[in-house]
Amino acid sequence: MTHAPTGSHAHTGYHRYHIPTKPAPDIEKWPSRFKVKVRRSGLAKLLLSEVFHYRGRKDVILSRPCMYGVFSGPVGGFMPREEHCVGCLRCTTEFPEFVRIEHNPERQKLGDSYFTFNYVDQIAYESSSGLVPVRGAGYRGKFGGEGWDGMWTDMSEIVRPTRDGIHGRETISTVVDIGYTPNFLQFDAAGQPVGNTPQTLSIQLPILFDGGDLPRGGQAAAIYARAAAELDTLAVLTFEQAIGLGQYARAVVPVLRPQDAARLGQLGFVPRVVEMHGWDDALHAAITAAFPEAIIALRTGFEDTPALVAYAQRGVKVFHLLADFHGRSPEGGFVLDLIRDAHKAFVDAGIREEVTLLGSGGMIAAEHMPKAMICGLDAVAVDTPLLVALQARFGGECASRTASEFVLPARLSEAWGVQRLKNLAASWRDQLLEILGAMGLREVRRLRGEMGRAMFMKTLEADAFAGLLGYTEAN
Amino acid sequence: MASIANKTDEQLIVEKHITNLHNGFAHWPRAEEAPPALGDSRWTQDLILATWLMAETGQVPDNGLEYKIGASGGGFDVLDFNIPSQDKWLPADTEIDLSIPLNRRDDGAQLKIDLPMYGGGMSYGSISEHVMQARARAAQQLGTFTSTGEGGYPPSLVPYKDHIITQVATGMFGVREETIQYAPIVEFKYAQGAKPGLGGHLLGDKATDVVAAMRESVPWVSLFSPFPFHSVYSVEDHRKHVDWIRTTNPRALVSVKVSTPTDVDMVAVGSYFAGAHIVHLDGSYGGTGAAPEIAKKNIAMPIEFAIPKVHKYLVSENVREEVTLMASGGVRTAYDVAKAIALGADGCVMGTAELIAIGCTRCSNCERGRGCPFGLTTTDPLLQQLMPADWGQQRIVNMYTAYATQLRDLLRKLGLRSIRELRGRRDLLRYVG
């Protein structure tokens, strides 16, 4: 069975890319967001007084402040249904003496110190609904901070080529190219291209699925592969995970290690892209021999930028750069800065246009994707958010790419998992369109390296507050 | 008991909940412990409860609630004033002037407001008609303005038209000849801080029959206003907009509401040269209406950074004295207002603070189902009765009265007799981050 790209209409030759979403509710019951505590004696007293006061007017007596069904069970407020609570606080405002709403500490334990429960909540909403999270009452978080939180994207007041963003008719392209493009083309006397020619493939959104460091794939690998195939993107999987997924050959990117050189035939299909886990001459030769048309990417760390440029000059044209799951390099650098450094190294070498930079690690929210691209990535290979979308629980701190433990639900079904990942991709893509629309960009490829359309807290704060008593650049 | 017998169930239900709510708004600011799930980094428990207390009493809180700053860790929350020693303070009986002019040009009405604040646009549909009435009446009582937002101009607001700004936004909902002619000020909303670069959102559940009728749209269908104006690609196009308004209402002042992109300074100067009397900067952390979460946090710069950038540029262009610069988007307290002015604004535009004064807990469920459970951001016929307009009016007036007390006290300690003297006085600020 083959899986056509989402939204494809082969009979017309044209399709406008669209990700079909549908609700995919949680299969694992997670702790409610709020704890609802009702002092039953207080409630009983209230009921008695209201029975007397309202002379048995049942609808008046039973009218409770909650609109969300917390107190609408068979025994009302005596057994509140916490899972319905949205934290509006109307009940505790009306009855401060005996109703108390608290954040549920069990919910706040979801995730870890980097992938905090707020991010988990967001991913859960996105993957269950496929929608862009929309809420009222403004921004609620910290002013800024380190890393992603200290960066804002630009917008255009009036002059922009796109109009209505995700709600309008004009297309904003999210297609990205992966592979090699020469800085310029050369032609012979007959007008035929000579020398290096482009070797790229296009995917419909700048989101890849990265399962390349998950030792126990099982059903998750098949979910990644099928979802990637249906989305017309790529799923990076270990060699063992990739074996047997030939039906998704267009989408599967096997990660190969030196020991795999002799058994490439076991893969059972010809991949369009492969990743080498670190450089190895023999492995490279074996891949070239077995899959001569495949694009070969180097999967490695961000930190050694001179080495990256050297690899590019030796012929590697696609780099999948890795930080740990908390976005850190072994030396402690943060992924936002690591991306900028890598991008700049290729720009300085004059070969940025020739290479593709993919990145993973620490990019766990929709907004991190455009920010990472502004810093220099061509596309983001998403890792831990996929696991959260599949309702995986974190086994403690999960920073390490090799030693972290994620526990997937026992009842994981492929159809449900695929829909969750498609919903997540749809939500993130729509949020990307919001950013692109606000910036006035018609295609995501123009976002790459657009540092002039980003604002950083340190710079803005220095511009605004320099000269104030107590302010130093060190702040 | 006779009165209960004569009332409908609905009347009794509304009365019961109003009584309970008002008791709660009075209880919590005085309680030993705040509701544990109340508040966030920007609007802390203390800020919300202090605002409730000010809205109830009209007095500055004196029970230990922090009413000046939040806990966001940046912006206004890391700024404070350099208060000189007490011997330099003005005498306690010094008259302090809080008024600011809204028109610094030679043309148009010479409007001024008695406080350096007016109410920001919140559209009919996103908030209830009761809330709009409360805000309009409060603006009249305080000698300032409020804005219609982009959802139209309900007839019940006409008696207060001298204190109402008509907003012309990209959806053009409710923009009619008469609503332009009512207005002492017409505000073009090019962008808004809650969702910079995006148009207004009114989700389908809130587009009731009456809301849809006001907006000349289809009931229960979500309304996503376009972005930006389809008729404006340049400052010159904007000038045509201004001319259109002046043809319809030659007396009206023109306000241009923009968000805060990297080139916000150029946008402000362009707006001035196109004829704006008021440039209204709406920073990225503000907003009361529905907005994609990604837009709230990540698009455009916070107002604290935009104000000095624009102020300095207007000064360098020698036009600063000819334009009024209003700031909004995360201005929560009287002290935020003062800091914004010290950074270079003339005054501030307030939104969320007014909603909190009338009972908002910032639960962010404005768009869910029937709308706000407190009857504020809803058009549900039953829910909106929970916030009677006269009660809301008094709460808003009280809050601003307490703000005025704080501003006068601050100015007196800074040795200033007018809020206008504070503008651009960065030397009076200190960084405490």
mmCIF file of N, CA and C in Angstrom, chain A residues 50 53-55 57 60-61 63-64 67-68 86 88 90 92-96 100-101 133-143 149 152-160 163-164 167 367 371 434 455 460-461 463-464 466 468-469 475, chain B residues 1 4 7-9 13 16-17 20 24 27-28 33 40-42 71-72 82 191 197-198 226-230 233 259 261-262 285 287-289 291-293 296-298 300 305 312 361-365 368 371 373-374 386 426 430-431:
data_model
loop_
_atom_site.group_PDB
_atom_site.id
_atom_site.type_symbol
_atom_site.label_atom_id
_atom_site.label_comp_id
_atom_site.label_asym_id
_atom_site.label_seq_id
_atom_site.Cartn_x
_atom_site.Cartn_y
_atom_site.Cartn_z
ATOM 1 N N GLU A 50 -30.612 27.846 51.289
ATOM 2 C CA GLU A 50 -31.247 28.244 50.034
ATOM 3 C C GLU A 50 -32.626 27.585 49.869
ATOM 4 N N HIS A 53 -34.673 29.859 51.920
ATOM 5 C CA HIS A 53 -34.743 31.231 51.399
ATOM 6 C C HIS A 53 -35.547 31.307 50.101
ATOM 7 N N TYR A 54 -35.324 30.344 49.218
ATOM 8 C CA TYR A 54 -35.979 30.408 47.914
ATOM 9 C C TYR A 54 -37.263 29.578 47.867
ATOM 10 N N ARG A 55 -37.723 29.167 49.024
ATOM 11 C CA ARG A 55 -39.020 28.500 49.117
ATOM 12 C C ARG A 55 -39.156 27.325 48.154
ATOM 13 N N ARG A 57 -37.739 26.773 45.328
ATOM 14 C CA ARG A 57 -37.614 27.021 43.866
ATOM 15 C C ARG A 57 -36.384 26.251 43.360
ATOM 16 N N VAL A 60 -33.619 27.626 41.045
ATOM 17 C CA VAL A 60 -32.812 28.680 41.674
ATOM 18 C C VAL A 60 -31.831 28.055 42.661
ATOM 19 N N ILE A 61 -32.343 27.141 43.452
ATOM 20 C CA ILE A 61 -31.491 26.499 44.468
ATOM 21 C C ILE A 61 -30.353 25.723 43.815
ATOM 22 N N SER A 63 -29.024 26.240 40.932
ATOM 23 C CA SER A 63 -28.169 27.014 40.027
ATOM 24 C C SER A 63 -26.805 27.210 40.677
ATOM 25 N N ARG A 64 -25.787 26.658 40.063
ATOM 26 C CA ARG A 64 -24.430 26.712 40.590
ATOM 27 C C ARG A 64 -23.554 27.570 39.678
ATOM 28 N N MET A 67 -19.974 26.748 34.838
ATOM 29 C CA MET A 67 -20.538 26.558 33.496
ATOM 30 C C MET A 67 -19.947 25.352 32.799
ATOM 31 N N TYR A 68 -19.010 24.711 33.432
ATOM 32 C CA TYR A 68 -18.234 23.685 32.731
ATOM 33 C C TYR A 68 -18.547 22.272 33.210
ATOM 34 N N VAL A 86 -11.725 24.404 34.436
ATOM 35 C CA VAL A 86 -10.848 25.206 33.582
ATOM 36 C C VAL A 86 -10.177 26.326 34.374
ATOM 37 N N CYS A 88 -11.571 28.871 36.121
ATOM 38 C CA CYS A 88 -12.127 30.225 35.975
ATOM 39 C C CYS A 88 -12.259 30.915 37.322
ATOM 40 N N ARG A 90 -14.775 31.096 39.302
ATOM 41 C CA ARG A 90 -16.052 31.710 39.679
ATOM 42 C C ARG A 90 -16.608 31.043 40.934
ATOM 43 N N THR A 92 -15.014 29.677 43.473
ATOM 44 C CA THR A 92 -14.336 30.105 44.696
ATOM 45 C C THR A 92 -14.570 31.591 44.962
ATOM 46 N N THR A 93 -14.867 32.343 43.914
ATOM 47 C CA THR A 93 -15.226 33.748 44.126
ATOM 48 C C THR A 93 -16.592 33.839 44.798
ATOM 49 N N GLU A 94 -17.519 33.010 44.341
ATOM 50 C CA GLU A 94 -18.862 33.064 44.926
ATOM 51 C C GLU A 94 -18.931 32.423 46.314
ATOM 52 N N PHE A 95 -18.122 31.399 46.499
ATOM 53 C CA PHE A 95 -18.190 30.667 47.776
ATOM 54 C C PHE A 95 -16.802 30.514 48.391
ATOM 55 N N PRO A 96 -16.189 31.623 48.763
ATOM 56 C CA PRO A 96 -14.814 31.540 49.277
ATOM 57 C C PRO A 96 -14.713 30.726 50.559
ATOM 58 N N ARG A 100 -12.405 25.708 47.066
ATOM 59 C CA ARG A 100 -11.012 26.086 46.873
ATOM 60 C C ARG A 100 -10.508 25.403 45.600
ATOM 61 N N ILE A 101 -9.927 26.186 44.704
ATOM 62 C CA ILE A 101 -9.367 25.654 43.455
ATOM 63 C C ILE A 101 -7.847 25.786 43.522
ATOM 64 N N PRO A 133 -3.850 26.942 19.327
ATOM 65 C CA PRO A 133 -4.356 27.376 20.632
ATOM 66 C C PRO A 133 -4.711 28.862 20.602
ATOM 67 N N VAL A 134 -5.961 29.160 20.898
ATOM 68 C CA VAL A 134 -6.445 30.541 20.933
ATOM 69 C C VAL A 134 -7.095 30.773 22.291
ATOM 70 N N ARG A 135 -6.669 31.795 22.976
ATOM 71 C CA ARG A 135 -7.272 32.118 24.268
ATOM 72 C C ARG A 135 -7.370 33.634 24.408
ATOM 73 N N GLY A 136 -8.162 34.054 25.345
ATOM 74 C CA GLY A 136 -8.319 35.481 25.585
ATOM 75 C C GLY A 136 -7.437 35.954 26.715
ATOM 76 N N ALA A 137 -7.587 37.249 27.037
ATOM 77 C CA ALA A 137 -6.986 37.858 28.227
ATOM 78 C C ALA A 137 -5.476 38.014 28.171
ATOM 79 N N GLY A 138 -4.918 38.049 26.987
ATOM 80 C CA GLY A 138 -3.527 38.459 26.871
ATOM 81 C C GLY A 138 -2.515 37.436 27.336
ATOM 82 N N TYR A 139 -1.287 37.899 27.323
ATOM 83 C CA TYR A 139 -0.148 37.040 27.642
ATOM 84 C C TYR A 139 -0.009 36.907 29.154
ATOM 85 N N ARG A 140 0.365 35.709 29.605
ATOM 86 C CA ARG A 140 0.384 35.446 31.040
ATOM 87 C C ARG A 140 1.774 35.118 31.582
ATOM 88 N N GLY A 141 2.748 35.025 30.714
ATOM 89 C CA GLY A 141 4.031 34.474 31.162
ATOM 90 C C GLY A 141 5.041 35.511 31.574
ATOM 91 N N LYS A 142 6.265 35.052 31.680
ATOM 92 C CA LYS A 142 7.373 35.922 32.043
ATOM 93 C C LYS A 142 7.641 36.923 30.920
ATOM 94 N N PHE A 143 8.310 38.003 31.270
ATOM 95 C CA PHE A 143 8.542 39.066 30.299
ATOM 96 C C PHE A 143 9.405 38.582 29.140
ATOM 97 N N ASP A 149 12.793 32.435 24.835
ATOM 98 C CA ASP A 149 11.926 33.449 25.425
ATOM 99 C C ASP A 149 12.489 34.861 25.300
ATOM 100 N N TRP A 152 11.888 37.772 19.819
ATOM 101 C CA TRP A 152 10.578 38.072 19.236
ATOM 102 C C TRP A 152 10.717 38.159 17.724
ATOM 103 N N THR A 153 9.661 37.810 17.031
ATOM 104 C CA THR A 153 9.670 37.927 15.572
ATOM 105 C C THR A 153 8.996 39.229 15.160
ATOM 106 N N ASP A 154 9.345 39.656 13.977
ATOM 107 C CA ASP A 154 8.882 40.951 13.475
ATOM 108 C C ASP A 154 7.483 40.816 12.876
ATOM 109 N N MET A 155 6.844 41.937 12.669
ATOM 110 C CA MET A 155 5.594 41.971 11.913
ATOM 111 C C MET A 155 5.603 43.224 11.052
ATOM 112 N N SER A 156 4.708 43.251 10.092
ATOM 113 C CA SER A 156 4.631 44.389 9.186
ATOM 114 C C SER A 156 3.268 45.034 9.334
ATOM 115 N N GLU A 157 3.259 46.363 9.507
ATOM 116 C CA GLU A 157 1.994 47.056 9.737
ATOM 117 C C GLU A 157 1.122 47.112 8.493
ATOM 118 N N ILE A 158 1.724 47.458 7.379
ATOM 119 C CA ILE A 158 0.888 47.689 6.210
ATOM 120 C C ILE A 158 1.410 47.026 4.948
ATOM 121 N N VAL A 159 2.697 46.995 4.768
ATOM 122 C CA VAL A 159 3.207 46.535 3.483
ATOM 123 C C VAL A 159 3.572 45.073 3.586
ATOM 124 N N ARG A 160 2.796 44.245 2.960
ATOM 125 C CA ARG A 160 3.094 42.826 3.014
ATOM 126 C C ARG A 160 2.425 42.145 1.832
ATOM 127 N N ARG A 163 -2.136 38.418 2.689
ATOM 128 C CA ARG A 163 -3.232 39.164 3.269
ATOM 129 C C ARG A 163 -3.820 38.473 4.496
ATOM 130 N N ASP A 164 -4.429 37.376 4.289
ATOM 131 C CA ASP A 164 -5.275 36.854 5.354
ATOM 132 C C ASP A 164 -4.701 35.645 6.076
ATOM 133 N N HIS A 167 -6.410 32.164 7.171
ATOM 134 C CA HIS A 167 -7.842 32.229 6.935
ATOM 135 C C HIS A 167 -8.178 32.725 5.529
ATOM 136 N N GLU A 367 6.387 27.832 18.358
ATOM 137 C CA GLU A 367 7.128 29.064 18.101
ATOM 138 C C GLU A 367 8.627 28.837 17.975
ATOM 139 N N LYS A 371 11.541 30.441 15.012
ATOM 140 C CA LYS A 371 12.703 31.091 15.617
ATOM 141 C C LYS A 371 13.989 30.366 15.225
ATOM 142 N N GLU A 434 0.824 31.818 10.822
ATOM 143 C CA GLU A 434 0.523 33.059 11.533
ATOM 144 C C GLU A 434 1.770 33.940 11.622
ATOM 145 N N MET A 455 14.001 40.093 16.906
ATOM 146 C CA MET A 455 14.411 41.050 17.944
ATOM 147 C C MET A 455 14.823 40.244 19.166
ATOM 148 N N LEU A 460 17.222 44.869 22.655
ATOM 149 C CA LEU A 460 16.125 45.815 22.864
ATOM 150 C C LEU A 460 16.230 46.481 24.225
ATOM 151 N N GLU A 461 16.586 45.683 25.221
ATOM 152 C CA GLU A 461 16.657 46.246 26.564
ATOM 153 C C GLU A 461 17.787 47.263 26.651
ATOM 154 N N ASP A 463 18.906 49.073 24.176
ATOM 155 C CA ASP A 463 18.466 50.276 23.457
ATOM 156 C C ASP A 463 17.513 51.105 24.309
ATOM 157 N N ALA A 464 16.635 50.426 25.035
ATOM 158 C CA ALA A 464 15.587 51.143 25.776
ATOM 159 C C ALA A 464 16.062 51.661 27.130
ATOM 160 N N ALA A 466 19.469 51.665 28.406
ATOM 161 C CA ALA A 466 20.842 52.133 28.619
ATOM 162 C C ALA A 466 20.797 53.565 29.143
ATOM 163 N N LEU A 468 19.891 54.342 32.186
ATOM 164 C CA LEU A 468 19.120 54.392 33.425
ATOM 165 C C LEU A 468 20.031 54.013 34.587
ATOM 166 N N LEU A 469 19.814 54.662 35.699
ATOM 167 C CA LEU A 469 20.557 54.325 36.906
ATOM 168 C C LEU A 469 20.392 52.835 37.198
ATOM 169 N N ASN A 475 23.354 43.316 32.720
ATOM 170 C CA ASN A 475 22.001 42.921 33.099
ATOM 171 C C ASN A 475 21.381 42.054 32.012
ATOM 172 N N MET B 1 -40.205 37.771 51.622
ATOM 173 C CA MET B 1 -40.505 36.584 50.832
ATOM 174 C C MET B 1 -41.440 36.889 49.677
ATOM 175 N N ILE B 4 -39.574 37.461 46.551
ATOM 176 C CA ILE B 4 -39.114 36.231 45.887
ATOM 177 C C ILE B 4 -40.258 35.597 45.099
ATOM 178 N N LYS B 7 -40.809 37.132 41.659
ATOM 179 C CA LYS B 7 -39.724 37.162 40.679
ATOM 180 C C LYS B 7 -39.641 35.850 39.910
ATOM 181 N N THR B 8 -39.154 35.982 38.690
ATOM 182 C CA THR B 8 -38.961 34.771 37.887
ATOM 183 C C THR B 8 -37.728 34.036 38.386
ATOM 184 N N ASP B 9 -37.638 32.784 38.003
ATOM 185 C CA ASP B 9 -36.454 32.012 38.354
ATOM 186 C C ASP B 9 -35.192 32.686 37.826
ATOM 187 N N ILE B 13 -32.043 33.798 39.962
ATOM 188 C CA ILE B 13 -30.720 33.190 39.708
ATOM 189 C C ILE B 13 -29.678 34.284 39.503
ATOM 190 N N LYS B 16 -29.001 36.089 42.761
ATOM 191 C CA LYS B 16 -28.232 35.238 43.684
ATOM 192 C C LYS B 16 -26.748 35.257 43.332
ATOM 193 N N HIS B 17 -26.457 35.084 42.080
ATOM 194 C CA HIS B 17 -25.036 35.020 41.692
ATOM 195 C C HIS B 17 -24.373 36.389 41.772
ATOM 196 N N ASN B 20 -23.502 36.864 45.386
ATOM 197 C CA ASN B 20 -22.354 36.028 45.740
ATOM 198 C C ASN B 20 -21.055 36.568 45.169
ATOM 199 N N GLY B 24 -17.747 37.960 47.049
ATOM 200 C CA GLY B 24 -16.426 37.375 46.792
ATOM 201 C C GLY B 24 -15.391 38.417 46.420
ATOM 202 N N HIS B 27 -14.464 39.957 49.535
ATOM 203 C CA HIS B 27 -13.828 39.053 50.501
ATOM 204 C C HIS B 27 -12.346 38.832 50.216
ATOM 205 N N TRP B 28 -12.040 38.465 48.973
ATOM 206 C CA TRP B 28 -10.694 37.957 48.684
ATOM 207 C C TRP B 28 -9.580 38.974 48.915
ATOM 208 N N GLU B 33 -5.356 34.600 52.904
ATOM 209 C CA GLU B 33 -4.721 33.839 51.822
ATOM 210 C C GLU B 33 -5.476 34.092 50.522
ATOM 211 N N ASP B 40 -0.927 35.200 37.570
ATOM 212 C CA ASP B 40 0.152 34.692 36.735
ATOM 213 C C ASP B 40 1.312 35.669 36.854
ATOM 214 N N SER B 41 2.328 35.480 36.049
ATOM 215 C CA SER B 41 3.523 36.325 36.190
ATOM 216 C C SER B 41 3.219 37.801 35.936
ATOM 217 N N ARG B 42 2.377 38.062 34.981
ATOM 218 C CA ARG B 42 2.121 39.464 34.633
ATOM 219 C C ARG B 42 1.094 40.077 35.585
ATOM 220 N N ALA B 71 5.255 40.216 38.542
ATOM 221 C CA ALA B 71 6.427 39.359 38.761
ATOM 222 C C ALA B 71 6.919 38.779 37.443
ATOM 223 N N SER B 72 6.868 39.611 36.398
ATOM 224 C CA SER B 72 7.249 39.100 35.077
ATOM 225 C C SER B 72 8.755 39.035 34.899
ATOM 226 N N ASN B 82 13.330 56.985 40.990
ATOM 227 C CA ASN B 82 14.294 57.551 41.938
ATOM 228 C C ASN B 82 13.563 58.608 42.749
ATOM 229 N N ALA B 191 -3.046 47.614 13.640
ATOM 230 C CA ALA B 191 -2.601 46.359 14.254
ATOM 231 C C ALA B 191 -2.891 46.437 15.739
ATOM 232 N N GLY B 197 0.065 41.731 13.582
ATOM 233 C CA GLY B 197 0.148 41.130 12.257
ATOM 234 C C GLY B 197 -1.028 40.251 11.898
ATOM 235 N N LEU B 198 -1.999 40.159 12.785
ATOM 236 C CA LEU B 198 -3.185 39.351 12.519
ATOM 237 C C LEU B 198 -4.417 40.232 12.704
ATOM 238 N N PRO B 226 -9.549 40.729 8.303
ATOM 239 C CA PRO B 226 -8.330 40.634 7.497
ATOM 240 C C PRO B 226 -7.198 41.431 8.129
ATOM 241 N N PHE B 227 -6.031 41.200 7.638
ATOM 242 C CA PHE B 227 -4.902 42.019 8.049
ATOM 243 C C PHE B 227 -4.006 42.226 6.851
ATOM 244 N N PRO B 228 -3.491 43.375 6.594
ATOM 245 C CA PRO B 228 -3.887 44.650 7.188
ATOM 246 C C PRO B 228 -5.072 45.218 6.413
ATOM 247 N N PHE B 229 -5.245 46.542 6.417
ATOM 248 C CA PHE B 229 -6.281 47.158 5.595
ATOM 249 C C PHE B 229 -6.030 46.819 4.124
ATOM 250 N N HIS B 230 -7.075 46.389 3.453
ATOM 251 C CA HIS B 230 -6.884 46.028 2.058
ATOM 252 C C HIS B 230 -6.717 47.245 1.164
ATOM 253 N N TYR B 233 -1.372 50.288 1.457
ATOM 254 C CA TYR B 233 -0.061 49.683 1.253
ATOM 255 C C TYR B 233 1.065 50.651 1.604
ATOM 256 N N SER B 259 0.999 48.319 16.069
ATOM 257 C CA SER B 259 1.741 47.471 16.996
ATOM 258 C C SER B 259 3.220 47.847 16.963
ATOM 259 N N PRO B 261 6.555 46.627 15.557
ATOM 260 C CA PRO B 261 7.553 45.896 14.782
ATOM 261 C C PRO B 261 8.947 46.493 14.988
ATOM 262 N N THR B 262 9.923 45.942 14.320
ATOM 263 C CA THR B 262 11.289 46.465 14.464
ATOM 264 C C THR B 262 11.368 47.927 14.034
ATOM 265 N N TYR B 285 2.423 42.488 24.609
ATOM 266 C CA TYR B 285 1.939 41.681 25.730
ATOM 267 C C TYR B 285 0.537 42.059 26.190
ATOM 268 N N GLY B 287 -3.724 43.134 25.274
ATOM 269 C CA GLY B 287 -4.864 42.542 24.611
ATOM 270 C C GLY B 287 -5.804 41.860 25.568
ATOM 271 N N THR B 288 -7.062 41.956 25.218
ATOM 272 C CA THR B 288 -8.094 41.325 26.027
ATOM 273 C C THR B 288 -8.844 40.264 25.243
ATOM 274 N N GLY B 289 -8.770 40.330 23.947
ATOM 275 C CA GLY B 289 -9.591 39.447 23.134
ATOM 276 C C GLY B 289 -8.894 38.146 22.774
ATOM 277 N N ALA B 291 -6.819 35.515 20.959
ATOM 278 C CA ALA B 291 -5.606 35.618 20.156
ATOM 279 C C ALA B 291 -4.879 34.280 20.180
ATOM 280 N N PRO B 292 -4.259 33.929 19.068
ATOM 281 C CA PRO B 292 -3.425 32.727 19.089
ATOM 282 C C PRO B 292 -2.314 32.894 20.123
ATOM 283 N N GLU B 293 -2.094 31.871 20.901
ATOM 284 C CA GLU B 293 -1.067 31.953 21.934
ATOM 285 C C GLU B 293 0.294 32.297 21.336
ATOM 286 N N LYS B 296 0.704 36.081 20.969
ATOM 287 C CA LYS B 296 0.809 36.902 22.182
ATOM 288 C C LYS B 296 2.242 37.033 22.655
ATOM 289 N N LYS B 297 2.953 35.936 22.626
ATOM 290 C CA LYS B 297 4.269 35.917 23.247
ATOM 291 C C LYS B 297 5.386 36.281 22.282
ATOM 292 N N ASN B 298 5.189 35.987 21.011
ATOM 293 C CA ASN B 298 6.357 35.905 20.142
ATOM 294 C C ASN B 298 6.458 36.951 19.045
ATOM 295 N N ALA B 300 6.372 40.791 17.675
ATOM 296 C CA ALA B 300 6.516 42.223 17.983
ATOM 297 C C ALA B 300 7.075 42.440 19.397
ATOM 298 N N PHE B 305 9.891 48.608 25.392
ATOM 299 C CA PHE B 305 11.012 48.853 24.487
ATOM 300 C C PHE B 305 10.602 49.776 23.340
ATOM 301 N N LYS B 312 12.237 58.873 21.039
ATOM 302 C CA LYS B 312 13.527 59.438 20.604
ATOM 303 C C LYS B 312 13.478 59.816 19.121
ATOM 304 N N THR B 361 -10.909 37.383 36.294
ATOM 305 C CA THR B 361 -9.861 36.664 37.025
ATOM 306 C C THR B 361 -8.719 36.261 36.093
ATOM 307 N N ARG B 362 -8.790 36.695 34.836
ATOM 308 C CA ARG B 362 -7.782 36.329 33.823
ATOM 309 C C ARG B 362 -7.668 34.824 33.639
ATOM 310 N N CYS B 363 -8.811 34.169 33.629
ATOM 311 C CA CYS B 363 -8.768 32.724 33.441
ATOM 312 C C CYS B 363 -8.580 32.357 31.979
ATOM 313 N N SER B 364 -8.722 33.329 31.089
ATOM 314 C CA SER B 364 -8.473 33.128 29.650
ATOM 315 C C SER B 364 -9.484 32.237 28.957
ATOM 316 N N ASN B 365 -10.640 32.071 29.554
ATOM 317 C CA ASN B 365 -11.668 31.249 28.908
ATOM 318 C C ASN B 365 -12.688 32.089 28.138
ATOM 319 N N ARG B 368 -14.320 30.343 25.191
ATOM 320 C CA ARG B 368 -14.812 28.977 25.347
ATOM 321 C C ARG B 368 -16.333 28.982 25.475
ATOM 322 N N GLY B 371 -18.768 31.873 26.618
ATOM 323 C CA GLY B 371 -17.947 33.038 26.938
ATOM 324 C C GLY B 371 -17.675 33.141 28.416
ATOM 325 N N PRO B 373 -17.368 33.366 32.242
ATOM 326 C CA PRO B 373 -18.262 32.953 33.330
ATOM 327 C C PRO B 373 -18.629 34.092 34.277
ATOM 328 N N PHE B 374 -17.947 35.214 34.161
ATOM 329 C CA PHE B 374 -18.276 36.368 34.999
ATOM 330 C C PHE B 374 -19.145 37.392 34.255
ATOM 331 N N LEU B 386 -24.759 39.263 34.756
ATOM 332 C CA LEU B 386 -23.968 39.180 35.990
ATOM 333 C C LEU B 386 -23.157 40.437 36.245
ATOM 334 N N ARG B 426 13.603 60.049 31.730
ATOM 335 C CA ARG B 426 14.268 58.777 32.038
ATOM 336 C C ARG B 426 15.189 58.909 33.238
ATOM 337 N N ARG B 430 14.956 54.189 37.549
ATOM 338 C CA ARG B 430 16.135 53.351 37.796
ATOM 339 C C ARG B 430 15.804 51.906 37.474
ATOM 340 N N TYR B 431 16.843 51.200 37.107
ATOM 341 C CA TYR B 431 16.705 49.790 36.728
ATOM 342 C C TYR B 431 16.965 48.930 37.949
#
